[in-house]
Coordinates of C-alpha atoms in Angstrom, one line a residue:
M1 CA 16.9 -69.7 -25.3
N2 CA 19.2 -69.8 -28.3
L3 CA 18.5 -68.8 -31.8
D4 CA 17.4 -71.9 -33.4
R5 CA 15.0 -72.7 -30.6
A6 CA 13.4 -69.3 -30.8
Y7 CA 13.3 -70.0 -34.7
R8 CA 11.6 -73.2 -34.4
L9 CA 8.9 -71.6 -31.9
L10 CA 8.4 -68.9 -34.3
A11 CA 7.7 -71.5 -37.1
A12 CA 5.5 -73.3 -34.5
F13 CA 3.6 -70.3 -34.0
Y14 CA 3.0 -69.7 -37.6
T15 CA 1.9 -73.1 -38.1
L16 CA -0.6 -72.7 -35.3
M17 CA -2.0 -69.7 -36.9
L18 CA -2.5 -71.4 -39.9
I19 CA -4.4 -74.5 -38.3
I20 CA -6.6 -71.9 -36.6
G21 CA -7.3 -70.1 -39.9
V22 CA -8.5 -73.5 -41.3
I23 CA -10.8 -74.4 -38.5
A24 CA -12.1 -70.9 -38.7
L25 CA -12.7 -71.3 -42.4
I26 CA -14.3 -74.9 -41.9
A27 CA -16.5 -73.4 -39.2
G28 CA -18.1 -70.7 -41.5
G29 CA -15.8 -67.8 -41.0
G30 CA -13.5 -65.7 -43.1
T31 CA -14.0 -64.1 -46.5
L32 CA -13.9 -65.0 -50.1
L33 CA -10.0 -64.4 -50.0
S34 CA -9.4 -66.4 -47.0
P35 CA -8.7 -69.6 -48.9
V36 CA -6.1 -67.8 -50.9
Y37 CA -4.6 -66.5 -47.7
L38 CA -4.6 -69.9 -46.3
L39 CA -3.0 -71.3 -49.5
V40 CA -0.3 -68.7 -49.6
G41 CA 0.2 -68.9 -45.9
A42 CA 0.8 -72.8 -46.1
L43 CA 3.4 -72.3 -48.8
A44 CA 5.1 -69.6 -46.5
V45 CA 5.1 -71.7 -43.6
M46 CA 6.5 -74.5 -45.6
G47 CA 9.5 -72.4 -46.6
L48 CA 9.8 -71.0 -43.2
W49 CA 10.3 -74.7 -41.8
G50 CA 12.7 -75.4 -44.5
Y51 CA 14.7 -72.1 -43.7
I52 CA 14.9 -73.2 -40.1
L53 CA 15.6 -77.0 -40.5
K54 CA 18.1 -76.4 -43.3
R55 CA 16.1 -78.7 -45.6
R56 CA 15.1 -78.7 -49.4
F57 CA 11.6 -77.9 -50.1
M58 CA 10.4 -77.5 -53.8
N59 CA 12.8 -75.4 -56.0
P60 CA 14.8 -72.3 -54.6
R61 CA 13.7 -70.5 -57.3
M62 CA 10.2 -70.1 -56.0
W63 CA 10.9 -68.7 -52.5
R64 CA 12.0 -65.4 -53.4
P65 CA 9.2 -64.7 -55.7
L66 CA 6.8 -65.8 -53.1
A67 CA 8.5 -63.5 -50.6
G68 CA 7.7 -60.7 -53.2
V69 CA 4.2 -61.5 -53.9
L70 CA 3.7 -61.4 -50.1
A71 CA 5.7 -57.8 -49.7
V72 CA 3.4 -56.6 -52.5
G73 CA 0.4 -58.3 -50.7
I74 CA 1.1 -56.4 -47.4
V75 CA 1.6 -52.9 -49.2
I76 CA -1.8 -53.6 -51.0
Q77 CA -3.6 -54.6 -47.8
L78 CA -2.4 -51.8 -45.9
F79 CA -3.5 -49.2 -48.8
I80 CA -6.8 -50.7 -48.6
M81 CA -7.1 -50.8 -44.8
L82 CA -6.1 -46.9 -44.7
T83 CA -8.4 -46.1 -47.7
T84 CA -11.5 -48.4 -47.5
S85 CA -14.4 -49.1 -44.8
L86 CA -14.0 -52.6 -44.1
S87 CA -16.2 -55.0 -42.0
S88 CA -14.4 -56.1 -38.9
E89 CA -14.0 -59.6 -40.1
L90 CA -12.2 -58.5 -43.2
L91 CA -10.1 -56.0 -41.3
T92 CA -9.0 -58.5 -38.8
W93 CA -8.0 -61.1 -41.7
M94 CA -6.0 -58.4 -43.4
L95 CA -4.3 -56.8 -40.6
T96 CA -3.3 -60.3 -39.1
S97 CA -2.1 -61.6 -42.5
S98 CA -0.1 -58.2 -43.0
I99 CA 1.5 -58.3 -39.5
F100 CA 2.7 -61.9 -39.6
S101 CA 3.7 -61.7 -43.5
V102 CA 6.7 -59.5 -42.5
M103 CA 8.9 -61.9 -40.8
L104 CA 8.1 -64.5 -43.4
V105 CA 8.9 -62.0 -46.5
I106 CA 12.5 -61.8 -44.7
M107 CA 13.1 -65.3 -44.0
L108 CA 11.6 -66.7 -47.3
F109 CA 13.9 -64.2 -49.3
H110 CA 17.0 -65.6 -47.5
Y111 CA 15.9 -69.2 -47.8
G112 CA 15.5 -68.6 -51.7
N113 CA 19.4 -67.7 -52.0
R114 CA 20.5 -70.7 -54.3
D115 CA 24.3 -70.0 -52.8
Q116 CA 23.6 -72.4 -50.1
P117 CA 24.7 -76.0 -49.0
L118 CA 21.0 -77.0 -48.2
W119 CA 20.1 -76.8 -52.0
A120 CA 23.0 -79.1 -53.0
S121 CA 22.2 -82.7 -53.9
E122 CA 24.6 -85.3 -52.5
E123 CA 26.5 -85.7 -56.0
E124 CA 27.2 -82.0 -55.6
R125 CA 28.4 -82.2 -52.0
T126 CA 30.6 -85.0 -52.9
A127 CA 32.1 -82.8 -55.8
A128 CA 32.4 -79.7 -53.4
R129 CA 34.5 -81.9 -51.0
Q130 CA 36.8 -82.9 -54.2
L131 CA 37.2 -79.5 -55.2
E132 CA 37.8 -78.0 -51.7
A133 CA 40.7 -80.7 -51.5
L134 CA 42.2 -79.6 -54.9
L135 CA 42.1 -76.0 -53.7
T136 CA 43.8 -76.6 -50.7
N137 CA 46.8 -77.7 -52.5
N138 CA 46.4 -75.1 -55.3
S139 CA 45.9 -71.8 -55.5
S140 CA 43.7 -71.9 -58.9
L141 CA 42.6 -74.6 -61.1
T142 CA 41.5 -74.5 -64.8
A143 CA 39.3 -76.7 -66.9
I144 CA 38.4 -76.9 -70.6
N145 CA 35.2 -78.5 -71.9
R146 CA 34.8 -78.8 -75.7
D147 CA 32.2 -80.1 -78.1
E148 CA 31.8 -79.6 -82.0
T149 CA 30.8 -75.9 -81.7
R150 CA 31.8 -74.2 -78.5
E151 CA 34.9 -74.5 -76.1
N152 CA 34.3 -73.4 -72.6
S153 CA 37.4 -72.7 -70.5
V154 CA 37.1 -72.0 -66.8
K155 CA 39.6 -70.8 -64.0
V156 CA 38.5 -71.4 -60.3
T157 CA 40.3 -69.4 -57.4
K158 CA 39.5 -69.5 -53.7
S159 CA 39.9 -66.4 -51.4
K160 CA 38.6 -65.0 -47.9
N161 CA 35.3 -63.8 -49.7
G162 CA 34.7 -67.4 -51.3
Y163 CA 35.0 -68.6 -54.6
Q164 CA 35.5 -67.2 -58.1
A165 CA 34.9 -68.8 -61.3
S166 CA 36.3 -67.1 -64.5
V167 CA 34.6 -68.4 -67.6
T168 CA 35.6 -67.8 -71.4
R169 CA 33.3 -69.2 -74.0
R170 CA 34.5 -69.6 -77.5
S171 CA 32.2 -70.1 -80.6
Q172 CA 31.8 -69.6 -84.1
E173 CA 29.9 -66.3 -83.4
G174 CA 32.8 -65.0 -80.9
Q175 CA 34.2 -65.0 -77.6
E176 CA 32.7 -63.8 -74.2
R177 CA 34.1 -63.8 -70.7
F178 CA 32.5 -63.1 -67.3
E179 CA 33.0 -64.1 -63.5
E180 CA 30.7 -65.5 -61.0
R181 CA 31.5 -65.5 -57.3
F182 CA 30.2 -67.9 -54.8
Q183 CA 30.0 -68.3 -51.0
Y184 CA 30.0 -72.1 -50.8
P185 CA 31.8 -74.7 -53.1
E186 CA 28.5 -76.7 -53.5
T187 CA 27.0 -74.1 -55.5
L188 CA 30.1 -73.4 -57.7
V189 CA 29.9 -76.9 -58.5
F190 CA 26.0 -76.6 -59.6
F191 CA 27.1 -73.6 -61.7
L192 CA 30.2 -75.3 -63.3
E193 CA 28.0 -78.4 -64.2
K194 CA 25.0 -76.6 -65.6
F195 CA 26.4 -73.5 -67.4
T196 CA 29.7 -74.8 -68.5
S197 CA 29.6 -78.5 -68.7
V198 CA 32.7 -78.7 -66.6
T199 CA 33.0 -81.2 -63.8
V200 CA 35.4 -81.4 -60.8
N201 CA 37.2 -84.2 -62.5
D202 CA 38.3 -81.9 -65.6
F203 CA 40.3 -79.5 -63.1
K204 CA 44.0 -79.2 -63.2
P205 CA 46.5 -77.1 -61.5
V206 CA 47.3 -73.8 -63.3
S207 CA 50.8 -74.2 -64.3
F208 CA 53.3 -71.3 -64.5
V209 CA 55.6 -71.6 -67.5
D210 CA 59.2 -69.7 -67.0
N211 CA 60.0 -68.3 -70.2
S212 CA 63.3 -67.2 -69.3
T213 CA 66.3 -68.8 -70.9
T214 CA 69.5 -69.4 -69.5
T215 CA 73.0 -69.2 -71.5

């Protein structure tokens, strides 16, 4: 069994657990917190399938906070189970949700990483291929975007560790410089278009001027 099939079976198992929980709730089982467990569980399972299938579901910014909520929930439930006398029904719900939430926390955390091709739009993928082609023939590229009040200058380089964007922003208030690193060109394209208003078509190879003179 390969890893992909194992992940799919795991997601199917979580889905089955969710369906069993819904059936139990409809049949009159569960507690007042059971609908909350099922709602959070449904979102988590959706994210799990998205991670395994490499598909986009909702917004990447929601998955890591959800993983954090699940992690906090695990800690709270374990504390309650260790310090409080609970009914067998409530103890079962809490223990089950805590155990099965651990793997979800890990996978949702990775799913929420924005630096992945799966979160890129089709336009960003096309632009990423253009950028890759440019960087194949040039060690670095520069682009400048100007408007009435601000100038954004960007230098992009590629290395074994990924991609680096060095940004300089100039305005009437002053100048700021910063660098960002990415593993995938799709994420670099997203960053450039969103935070610097620079597109792939704006890039030009960095030219080196020889200032030496001959006599």
